[in-house]
Short mmCIF file of N, CA and C in Angstrom, two decimals:
data_model
loop_
_atom_site.label_atom_id
_atom_site.label_comp_id
_atom_site.label_asym_id
_atom_site.label_seq_id
_atom_site.Cartn_x
_atom_site.Cartn_y
_atom_site.Cartn_z
N MET A 1 -48.81 -66.62 -100.82
CA MET A 1 -48.45 -67.42 -102.43
C MET A 1 -48.82 -66.13 -102.97
N ALA A 2 -48.49 -65.96 -104.26
CA ALA A 2 -48.36 -64.98 -104.83
C ALA A 2 -48.92 -64.91 -106.32
N ARG A 3 -48.99 -63.95 -107.25
CA ARG A 3 -49.70 -64.02 -108.88
C ARG A 3 -48.65 -63.50 -109.59
N PHE A 4 -48.53 -64.41 -110.48
CA PHE A 4 -47.56 -64.29 -111.46
C PHE A 4 -47.97 -63.81 -113.06
N MET A 5 -47.60 -63.51 -113.98
CA MET A 5 -48.13 -63.39 -115.14
C MET A 5 -46.33 -63.97 -116.08
N GLY A 6 -46.90 -65.16 -116.49
CA GLY A 6 -45.24 -65.15 -117.92
C GLY A 6 -45.41 -64.90 -118.41
N VAL A 7 -44.58 -64.23 -119.53
CA VAL A 7 -45.10 -64.17 -121.05
C VAL A 7 -43.96 -64.99 -121.30
N HIS A 8 -44.67 -65.44 -122.72
CA HIS A 8 -43.13 -66.35 -123.38
C HIS A 8 -43.63 -65.76 -125.07
N ASP A 9 -42.50 -66.33 -125.59
CA ASP A 9 -41.96 -65.58 -127.12
C ASP A 9 -42.12 -67.00 -128.07
N GLY A 10 -42.23 -66.62 -128.99
CA GLY A 10 -41.59 -68.37 -129.82
C GLY A 10 -43.18 -69.58 -130.15
N PHE A 11 -44.44 -69.22 -129.80
CA PHE A 11 -44.82 -70.02 -129.93
C PHE A 11 -45.88 -69.52 -130.79
N VAL A 12 -45.53 -68.67 -132.06
CA VAL A 12 -46.05 -68.91 -133.43
C VAL A 12 -46.60 -69.95 -134.39
N GLY A 13 -48.09 -70.37 -134.02
CA GLY A 13 -48.62 -71.36 -134.97
C GLY A 13 -48.96 -72.78 -133.88
N ALA A 14 -48.88 -71.97 -132.38
CA ALA A 14 -48.91 -72.96 -131.58
C ALA A 14 -50.51 -73.36 -131.57
N THR A 15 -51.16 -74.56 -130.96
CA THR A 15 -52.54 -75.04 -131.24
C THR A 15 -53.29 -75.26 -129.75
N LYS A 16 -54.43 -75.14 -129.67
CA LYS A 16 -54.67 -75.11 -128.15
C LYS A 16 -54.36 -76.53 -127.98
N GLU A 17 -53.97 -77.56 -128.47
CA GLU A 17 -53.88 -78.66 -128.12
C GLU A 17 -52.29 -78.49 -127.03
N GLN A 18 -51.45 -77.62 -128.22
CA GLN A 18 -50.09 -77.34 -127.94
C GLN A 18 -49.99 -77.06 -126.16
N ILE A 19 -51.08 -75.48 -126.46
CA ILE A 19 -50.62 -74.94 -124.97
C ILE A 19 -51.52 -75.42 -123.76
N SER A 20 -52.48 -76.33 -124.33
CA SER A 20 -53.10 -77.38 -123.10
C SER A 20 -51.87 -77.82 -122.47
N ALA A 21 -50.94 -78.79 -123.22
CA ALA A 21 -50.33 -79.59 -122.81
C ALA A 21 -48.61 -78.64 -122.00
N VAL A 22 -48.94 -77.66 -122.53
CA VAL A 22 -47.85 -76.72 -121.23
C VAL A 22 -48.01 -76.15 -120.27
N HIS A 23 -49.55 -76.02 -120.29
CA HIS A 23 -50.18 -74.97 -119.42
C HIS A 23 -50.63 -75.79 -118.57
N VAL A 24 -50.84 -77.14 -118.73
CA VAL A 24 -51.66 -78.05 -117.84
C VAL A 24 -50.09 -79.15 -117.82
N ALA A 25 -48.93 -78.35 -116.74
CA ALA A 25 -47.94 -78.80 -116.57
C ALA A 25 -48.09 -80.87 -116.19
N ASP A 26 -47.42 -81.44 -116.02
CA ASP A 26 -47.24 -82.31 -114.94
C ASP A 26 -47.62 -82.17 -113.64
N PRO A 27 -49.17 -82.31 -113.21
CA PRO A 27 -48.99 -82.44 -111.91
C PRO A 27 -48.39 -82.66 -110.36
N ALA A 28 -47.42 -83.60 -111.21
CA ALA A 28 -46.43 -83.77 -109.92
C ALA A 28 -45.68 -82.92 -110.11
N ILE A 29 -45.59 -82.03 -111.04
CA ILE A 29 -44.27 -80.72 -111.07
C ILE A 29 -45.10 -79.64 -110.07
N GLU A 30 -46.49 -79.36 -110.45
CA GLU A 30 -47.11 -78.24 -109.82
C GLU A 30 -47.00 -78.76 -108.67
N ASP A 31 -47.42 -79.76 -108.48
CA ASP A 31 -47.24 -80.09 -106.23
C ASP A 31 -46.05 -79.73 -105.98
N GLU A 32 -44.92 -80.69 -106.51
CA GLU A 32 -43.74 -80.07 -105.96
C GLU A 32 -43.40 -78.74 -106.09
N GLU A 33 -43.65 -77.81 -106.72
CA GLU A 33 -43.19 -76.44 -107.10
C GLU A 33 -44.09 -75.51 -106.26
N GLY A 34 -45.36 -76.36 -105.77
CA GLY A 34 -46.36 -75.03 -105.50
C GLY A 34 -47.09 -74.22 -106.27
N VAL A 35 -47.14 -74.79 -107.61
CA VAL A 35 -47.29 -73.50 -108.92
C VAL A 35 -48.65 -74.19 -109.17
N HIS A 36 -49.70 -73.06 -109.52
CA HIS A 36 -50.70 -73.28 -109.89
C HIS A 36 -51.08 -72.81 -111.21
N PHE A 37 -51.36 -72.78 -112.08
CA PHE A 37 -51.53 -72.19 -113.37
C PHE A 37 -53.26 -72.09 -113.30
N GLU A 38 -53.45 -70.79 -113.26
CA GLU A 38 -55.06 -70.28 -113.55
C GLU A 38 -55.57 -70.29 -114.92
N LYS A 39 -54.88 -69.69 -115.51
CA LYS A 39 -55.26 -68.99 -117.02
C LYS A 39 -54.12 -69.18 -118.28
N ALA A 40 -54.58 -68.98 -119.32
CA ALA A 40 -53.14 -69.07 -120.36
C ALA A 40 -54.12 -68.35 -121.66
N TRP A 41 -53.31 -67.24 -122.39
CA TRP A 41 -53.82 -66.88 -123.41
C TRP A 41 -52.90 -66.67 -124.84
N LEU A 42 -53.33 -67.10 -126.14
CA LEU A 42 -52.08 -67.71 -127.16
C LEU A 42 -52.96 -66.64 -128.00
N ASP A 43 -51.88 -65.66 -128.90
CA ASP A 43 -52.23 -65.19 -130.00
C ASP A 43 -50.84 -66.12 -130.84
N PRO A 44 -50.99 -67.04 -131.80
CA PRO A 44 -50.54 -67.90 -132.22
C PRO A 44 -49.61 -66.94 -133.69
N GLU A 45 -50.15 -66.13 -134.01
CA GLU A 45 -49.40 -64.83 -135.52
C GLU A 45 -48.24 -64.46 -134.50
N ALA A 46 -48.68 -63.69 -133.22
CA ALA A 46 -47.12 -63.08 -132.78
C ALA A 46 -46.30 -64.21 -132.01
N GLY A 47 -46.85 -65.59 -131.87
CA GLY A 47 -45.91 -65.92 -131.49
C GLY A 47 -46.15 -65.81 -129.60
N LYS A 48 -46.85 -65.38 -128.83
CA LYS A 48 -47.20 -64.52 -127.54
C LYS A 48 -47.83 -65.54 -126.54
N PHE A 49 -47.40 -65.89 -125.52
CA PHE A 49 -47.94 -66.89 -124.67
C PHE A 49 -48.15 -65.98 -123.60
N PHE A 50 -49.50 -65.82 -122.79
CA PHE A 50 -49.36 -65.60 -121.64
C PHE A 50 -50.32 -66.56 -120.51
N CYS A 51 -49.34 -66.55 -119.17
CA CYS A 51 -49.83 -67.74 -118.21
C CYS A 51 -50.28 -67.08 -116.86
N LEU A 52 -50.69 -66.82 -116.58
CA LEU A 52 -51.42 -66.46 -115.05
C LEU A 52 -51.17 -67.45 -114.65
N SER A 53 -50.37 -67.70 -112.90
CA SER A 53 -50.11 -68.04 -112.09
C SER A 53 -50.46 -68.18 -110.57
N THR A 54 -50.50 -68.98 -109.36
CA THR A 54 -50.64 -68.45 -108.34
C THR A 54 -49.31 -69.19 -107.93
N ALA A 55 -48.54 -68.66 -107.10
CA ALA A 55 -46.84 -69.18 -106.76
C ALA A 55 -46.48 -69.08 -105.52
N PRO A 56 -45.58 -69.89 -104.48
CA PRO A 56 -44.87 -69.15 -104.14
C PRO A 56 -43.66 -68.40 -104.22
N SER A 57 -43.01 -68.26 -105.05
CA SER A 57 -42.11 -67.18 -105.76
C SER A 57 -41.82 -67.16 -107.08
N LYS A 58 -41.28 -65.88 -107.74
CA LYS A 58 -40.99 -65.68 -109.22
C LYS A 58 -40.22 -67.43 -109.45
N GLU A 59 -39.41 -67.63 -108.57
CA GLU A 59 -38.28 -68.33 -108.87
C GLU A 59 -38.92 -69.80 -109.83
N SER A 60 -40.04 -69.94 -108.40
CA SER A 60 -40.73 -71.11 -108.57
C SER A 60 -41.52 -71.42 -110.16
N VAL A 61 -41.80 -70.34 -110.39
CA VAL A 61 -42.71 -70.05 -111.56
C VAL A 61 -41.69 -70.30 -112.74
N MET A 62 -40.53 -69.98 -112.85
CA MET A 62 -39.79 -70.24 -113.46
C MET A 62 -38.84 -71.89 -113.72
N ARG A 63 -38.98 -71.97 -112.92
CA ARG A 63 -38.47 -73.55 -112.61
C ARG A 63 -39.60 -74.59 -113.10
N ILE A 64 -40.34 -74.34 -112.76
CA ILE A 64 -41.30 -75.29 -113.67
C ILE A 64 -41.75 -74.85 -115.22
N HIS A 65 -41.33 -73.42 -115.89
CA HIS A 65 -41.25 -73.36 -116.74
C HIS A 65 -40.23 -74.00 -117.20
N GLU A 66 -38.78 -74.12 -116.82
CA GLU A 66 -37.71 -75.10 -117.26
C GLU A 66 -37.91 -76.48 -117.29
N ARG A 67 -38.60 -77.02 -116.20
CA ARG A 67 -39.03 -78.34 -115.88
C ARG A 67 -40.17 -79.14 -117.10
N THR A 68 -40.90 -78.12 -117.88
CA THR A 68 -41.70 -78.41 -118.80
C THR A 68 -41.16 -78.25 -119.95
N GLY A 69 -39.94 -77.78 -119.99
CA GLY A 69 -39.34 -77.29 -121.53
C GLY A 69 -39.47 -75.85 -122.41
N HIS A 70 -40.35 -74.96 -121.17
CA HIS A 70 -40.73 -73.30 -122.09
C HIS A 70 -40.10 -72.33 -121.18
N PRO A 71 -38.78 -72.78 -120.97
CA PRO A 71 -38.17 -71.52 -120.12
C PRO A 71 -38.30 -70.16 -119.92
N THR A 72 -38.16 -69.09 -119.32
CA THR A 72 -38.71 -68.40 -119.76
C THR A 72 -38.12 -66.67 -118.80
N MET A 73 -37.75 -65.47 -118.93
CA MET A 73 -37.26 -64.79 -118.04
C MET A 73 -38.50 -63.53 -117.92
N GLU A 74 -39.22 -63.99 -118.69
CA GLU A 74 -40.03 -63.17 -118.10
C GLU A 74 -41.49 -63.24 -117.51
N ILE A 75 -41.31 -63.17 -116.15
CA ILE A 75 -42.00 -63.43 -114.81
C ILE A 75 -42.65 -61.89 -114.24
N TYR A 76 -43.90 -61.82 -114.18
CA TYR A 76 -44.12 -60.52 -113.62
C TYR A 76 -45.04 -60.51 -112.82
N GLU A 77 -44.58 -60.09 -110.77
CA GLU A 77 -45.45 -60.19 -109.98
C GLU A 77 -46.41 -59.23 -110.10
N ILE A 78 -47.72 -60.08 -110.02
CA ILE A 78 -48.92 -59.28 -109.89
C ILE A 78 -49.48 -59.05 -108.57
N ARG A 79 -49.46 -57.20 -108.14
CA ARG A 79 -49.68 -57.02 -107.30
C ARG A 79 -51.21 -56.43 -106.83
N GLU A 80 -51.45 -56.14 -108.44
CA GLU A 80 -53.10 -55.37 -108.04
C GLU A 80 -53.72 -56.03 -109.29
N GLU A 81 -55.16 -56.03 -109.55
CA GLU A 81 -55.81 -56.81 -110.49
C GLU A 81 -57.28 -55.98 -110.40
N VAL A 82 -57.55 -55.79 -111.77
CA VAL A 82 -58.72 -54.28 -111.58
C VAL A 82 -59.60 -55.73 -112.38
N MET B 1 -66.65 -59.71 -132.65
CA MET B 1 -65.44 -59.82 -131.76
C MET B 1 -64.44 -60.65 -131.50
N ALA B 2 -63.54 -59.78 -131.65
CA ALA B 2 -62.01 -60.21 -130.78
C ALA B 2 -61.88 -60.28 -129.43
N ARG B 3 -60.68 -60.79 -129.17
CA ARG B 3 -59.90 -60.89 -127.38
C ARG B 3 -58.62 -60.54 -127.84
N PHE B 4 -58.63 -59.48 -127.39
CA PHE B 4 -56.66 -58.66 -127.37
C PHE B 4 -56.27 -58.88 -125.79
N MET B 5 -55.13 -58.70 -125.59
CA MET B 5 -54.03 -58.72 -124.38
C MET B 5 -52.85 -57.33 -125.10
N GLY B 6 -53.33 -56.61 -124.15
CA GLY B 6 -52.31 -55.49 -124.73
C GLY B 6 -51.20 -55.41 -123.25
N VAL B 7 -49.98 -55.08 -123.86
CA VAL B 7 -49.02 -55.09 -122.75
C VAL B 7 -48.32 -53.73 -122.64
N HIS B 8 -48.03 -52.60 -121.30
CA HIS B 8 -48.16 -51.45 -121.77
C HIS B 8 -46.82 -51.92 -120.01
N ASP B 9 -45.79 -50.38 -120.98
CA ASP B 9 -44.83 -50.55 -119.93
C ASP B 9 -45.06 -49.17 -119.35
N GLY B 10 -44.04 -48.89 -118.16
CA GLY B 10 -44.32 -47.62 -117.57
C GLY B 10 -44.94 -47.11 -116.58
N PHE B 11 -45.20 -48.77 -115.94
CA PHE B 11 -46.38 -48.26 -115.02
C PHE B 11 -45.51 -48.25 -113.17
N VAL B 12 -44.55 -47.98 -113.35
CA VAL B 12 -43.40 -48.57 -112.07
C VAL B 12 -44.33 -47.33 -111.25
N GLY B 13 -44.72 -48.23 -110.18
CA GLY B 13 -45.35 -47.85 -108.41
C GLY B 13 -46.71 -47.04 -108.75
N ALA B 14 -46.93 -47.81 -109.75
CA ALA B 14 -48.75 -47.67 -110.28
C ALA B 14 -49.60 -47.98 -108.90
N THR B 15 -50.41 -47.30 -108.81
CA THR B 15 -51.70 -47.77 -107.56
C THR B 15 -52.49 -48.85 -108.41
N LYS B 16 -54.06 -49.37 -107.58
CA LYS B 16 -54.85 -50.09 -107.87
C LYS B 16 -55.83 -48.81 -108.20
N GLU B 17 -55.73 -47.69 -107.48
CA GLU B 17 -56.58 -46.23 -108.17
C GLU B 17 -56.73 -45.95 -109.53
N GLN B 18 -55.11 -45.86 -109.94
CA GLN B 18 -54.37 -45.47 -110.93
C GLN B 18 -54.83 -46.12 -112.05
N ILE B 19 -54.68 -47.71 -112.26
CA ILE B 19 -54.95 -48.35 -112.81
C ILE B 19 -56.64 -48.69 -113.08
N SER B 20 -56.79 -49.20 -112.34
CA SER B 20 -58.71 -48.53 -112.43
C SER B 20 -58.71 -47.50 -113.02
N ALA B 21 -58.61 -46.45 -112.77
CA ALA B 21 -58.86 -45.11 -113.83
C ALA B 21 -58.67 -45.45 -115.01
N VAL B 22 -57.16 -46.03 -115.79
CA VAL B 22 -57.18 -46.46 -116.72
C VAL B 22 -57.85 -47.30 -117.25
N HIS B 23 -58.05 -48.83 -116.70
CA HIS B 23 -58.47 -49.37 -117.41
C HIS B 23 -60.33 -49.26 -117.57
N VAL B 24 -60.97 -48.64 -116.43
CA VAL B 24 -62.09 -47.89 -116.44
C VAL B 24 -62.29 -46.92 -117.07
N ALA B 25 -62.12 -46.96 -118.58
CA ALA B 25 -62.27 -45.91 -119.51
C ALA B 25 -63.56 -45.19 -119.35
N ASP B 26 -63.18 -44.09 -120.08
CA ASP B 26 -64.84 -43.12 -120.00
C ASP B 26 -65.87 -44.02 -120.53
N PRO B 27 -66.67 -44.55 -120.08
CA PRO B 27 -68.31 -45.50 -120.80
C PRO B 27 -67.83 -44.89 -122.10
N ALA B 28 -67.80 -44.01 -122.22
CA ALA B 28 -68.66 -43.15 -124.09
C ALA B 28 -67.40 -43.61 -124.78
N ILE B 29 -66.03 -43.40 -124.19
CA ILE B 29 -64.97 -44.12 -125.22
C ILE B 29 -65.36 -45.32 -125.81
N GLU B 30 -65.15 -46.29 -124.50
CA GLU B 30 -65.25 -47.69 -124.66
C GLU B 30 -66.74 -47.77 -125.83
N ASP B 31 -68.07 -47.29 -125.82
CA ASP B 31 -69.25 -47.18 -126.32
C ASP B 31 -68.68 -46.71 -128.30
N GLU B 32 -68.16 -45.65 -128.06
CA GLU B 32 -67.87 -44.93 -129.35
C GLU B 32 -66.54 -46.38 -130.14
N GLU B 33 -66.10 -47.07 -129.24
CA GLU B 33 -64.76 -48.14 -130.41
C GLU B 33 -65.67 -49.36 -129.90
N GLY B 34 -66.09 -49.59 -129.27
CA GLY B 34 -67.26 -51.20 -129.06
C GLY B 34 -65.86 -51.57 -128.06
N VAL B 35 -65.24 -51.52 -127.48
CA VAL B 35 -64.03 -52.29 -126.90
C VAL B 35 -64.26 -51.73 -125.27
N HIS B 36 -64.20 -53.77 -125.05
CA HIS B 36 -64.47 -53.74 -123.48
C HIS B 36 -63.47 -54.66 -122.97
N PHE B 37 -63.16 -53.48 -121.46
CA PHE B 37 -61.80 -54.35 -120.67
C PHE B 37 -62.57 -55.50 -119.82
N GLU B 38 -61.67 -56.18 -119.87
CA GLU B 38 -62.36 -57.58 -119.04
C GLU B 38 -61.53 -57.58 -117.53
N LYS B 39 -60.18 -57.01 -117.71
CA LYS B 39 -59.82 -57.76 -117.04
C LYS B 39 -57.87 -57.08 -116.95
N ALA B 40 -57.19 -56.80 -115.82
CA ALA B 40 -56.47 -56.24 -115.94
C ALA B 40 -55.19 -56.48 -114.82
N TRP B 41 -53.83 -56.75 -114.76
CA TRP B 41 -52.92 -56.97 -113.72
C TRP B 41 -51.67 -55.83 -114.09
N LEU B 42 -51.06 -55.88 -112.71
CA LEU B 42 -50.09 -54.81 -112.56
C LEU B 42 -49.13 -54.98 -111.99
N ASP B 43 -48.01 -55.18 -112.29
CA ASP B 43 -46.92 -55.47 -111.80
C ASP B 43 -46.07 -53.83 -111.21
N PRO B 44 -46.08 -53.58 -110.28
CA PRO B 44 -45.76 -52.10 -110.31
C PRO B 44 -44.47 -52.32 -110.05
N GLU B 45 -43.63 -52.86 -109.71
CA GLU B 45 -42.22 -53.22 -109.95
C GLU B 45 -41.32 -52.68 -110.74
N ALA B 46 -41.71 -53.54 -112.03
CA ALA B 46 -41.53 -53.75 -113.25
C ALA B 46 -42.00 -52.67 -114.03
N GLY B 47 -43.23 -52.21 -113.92
CA GLY B 47 -44.10 -51.12 -114.22
C GLY B 47 -44.71 -52.10 -115.96
N LYS B 48 -45.62 -52.87 -115.64
CA LYS B 48 -46.02 -53.36 -116.86
C LYS B 48 -47.37 -53.78 -115.97
N PHE B 49 -47.90 -53.48 -117.17
CA PHE B 49 -49.33 -53.57 -117.00
C PHE B 49 -49.87 -54.58 -118.37
N PHE B 50 -50.88 -55.32 -117.94
CA PHE B 50 -51.66 -56.07 -118.88
C PHE B 50 -53.37 -56.22 -118.71
N CYS B 51 -53.81 -55.98 -119.92
CA CYS B 51 -55.02 -55.57 -120.17
C CYS B 51 -55.47 -57.14 -121.29
N LEU B 52 -56.45 -56.94 -120.94
CA LEU B 52 -56.86 -58.44 -121.66
C LEU B 52 -59.22 -57.23 -121.88
N SER B 53 -59.18 -57.51 -123.43
CA SER B 53 -60.34 -57.03 -123.44
C SER B 53 -61.09 -57.75 -124.65
N THR B 54 -62.33 -57.04 -124.89
CA THR B 54 -62.97 -57.50 -126.17
C THR B 54 -63.21 -56.28 -127.03
N ALA B 55 -63.06 -56.69 -128.55
CA ALA B 55 -63.06 -55.45 -129.19
C ALA B 55 -63.51 -55.52 -130.80
N PRO B 56 -64.00 -54.49 -131.31
CA PRO B 56 -64.38 -55.34 -132.77
C PRO B 56 -62.47 -55.18 -134.06
N SER B 57 -61.39 -54.83 -133.38
CA SER B 57 -60.33 -54.94 -134.34
C SER B 57 -58.91 -54.38 -133.40
N LYS B 58 -57.96 -55.11 -133.80
CA LYS B 58 -56.79 -54.80 -132.81
C LYS B 58 -56.70 -53.03 -133.01
N GLU B 59 -57.17 -51.84 -134.10
CA GLU B 59 -57.16 -50.95 -134.29
C GLU B 59 -57.37 -50.19 -133.30
N SER B 60 -59.09 -50.87 -133.01
CA SER B 60 -59.77 -49.91 -131.84
C SER B 60 -59.45 -49.93 -130.39
N VAL B 61 -58.50 -51.27 -129.84
CA VAL B 61 -57.67 -51.65 -128.92
C VAL B 61 -56.82 -50.29 -128.75
N MET B 62 -55.79 -50.03 -130.09
CA MET B 62 -54.95 -49.26 -129.90
C MET B 62 -55.49 -47.49 -129.98
N ARG B 63 -56.57 -47.81 -130.52
CA ARG B 63 -57.27 -46.14 -130.33
C ARG B 63 -57.81 -45.70 -128.97
N ILE B 64 -58.76 -46.48 -128.00
CA ILE B 64 -58.96 -46.20 -127.41
C ILE B 64 -57.99 -46.15 -125.88
N HIS B 65 -56.47 -47.45 -126.45
CA HIS B 65 -55.39 -46.41 -125.28
C HIS B 65 -54.81 -45.45 -125.95
N GLU B 66 -54.88 -45.02 -126.83
CA GLU B 66 -54.43 -43.36 -127.26
C GLU B 66 -55.14 -42.19 -126.43
N ARG B 67 -56.24 -42.69 -126.74
CA ARG B 67 -57.35 -41.70 -126.18
C ARG B 67 -57.45 -41.83 -124.71
N THR B 68 -57.21 -42.47 -124.12
CA THR B 68 -56.83 -42.65 -123.05
C THR B 68 -55.70 -41.92 -122.19
N GLY B 69 -54.77 -41.58 -123.12
CA GLY B 69 -53.44 -41.25 -122.58
C GLY B 69 -52.78 -42.42 -122.30
N HIS B 70 -52.48 -43.53 -122.85
CA HIS B 70 -51.74 -44.66 -122.56
C HIS B 70 -51.64 -45.28 -123.68
N PRO B 71 -50.92 -45.26 -124.41
CA PRO B 71 -50.64 -45.55 -126.31
C PRO B 71 -49.83 -46.91 -125.79
N THR B 72 -50.09 -47.76 -126.50
CA THR B 72 -49.29 -49.29 -126.79
C THR B 72 -48.96 -49.52 -128.61
N MET B 73 -48.36 -50.10 -128.84
CA MET B 73 -48.20 -51.00 -129.75
C MET B 73 -48.20 -52.34 -129.63
N GLU B 74 -48.16 -52.54 -128.47
CA GLU B 74 -48.39 -54.19 -128.07
C GLU B 74 -49.52 -54.34 -127.43
N ILE B 75 -50.50 -54.88 -128.84
CA ILE B 75 -51.45 -55.53 -128.80
C ILE B 75 -51.25 -56.80 -129.22
N TYR B 76 -51.83 -57.87 -128.52
CA TYR B 76 -51.89 -58.97 -129.14
C TYR B 76 -53.17 -59.98 -129.53
N GLU B 77 -53.97 -60.67 -130.56
CA GLU B 77 -54.68 -61.05 -130.32
C GLU B 77 -54.94 -62.27 -130.00
N ILE B 78 -55.91 -62.41 -129.40
CA ILE B 78 -55.66 -64.19 -128.62
C ILE B 78 -56.74 -64.69 -129.44
N ARG B 79 -55.87 -66.00 -129.48
CA ARG B 79 -56.88 -66.96 -130.38
C ARG B 79 -56.93 -68.60 -129.88
N GLU B 80 -56.55 -68.30 -128.93
CA GLU B 80 -57.03 -69.57 -127.68
C GLU B 80 -56.64 -69.09 -126.32
N GLU B 81 -57.58 -69.77 -125.44
CA GLU B 81 -57.50 -69.68 -124.34
C GLU B 81 -58.02 -70.99 -123.55
N VAL B 82 -56.14 -71.40 -122.27
CA VAL B 82 -56.92 -72.19 -122.17
C VAL B 82 -56.94 -72.17 -120.10
#
């Protein structure tokens, strides 16, 4: 398993409820793709949304975002954490 | 105090030692600015470096990055976390 940081735009004015709904994706989809979302952070003014996840591959993270209606091309594989 | 996510570019091929040195800024500077770095994540292939901090203002985070030699304009104020 690897870790990924996804960066999403367009979440201007989003609420905690909305990001929770996005972040806690349908558990069935999480299971199918093997993706687990750990944590997410929102700047509703800039509309930036950061999602930290563990997953088997970058493609699996992209797929889960597509399937939950929030596609992004900005997924970074985290190799170091301090 | 508020929370911020800083996004840095140009860390291609950076090592854990290098990001630790950046992340654990000179404690005297941290104290002066009132900034505390909580956590940081690196994608050395894309050169992306994400820093989560608590600080009194966005400006204080920008200043500390400037003073430690890693200026960035990309600082997002985190209002929600899930």
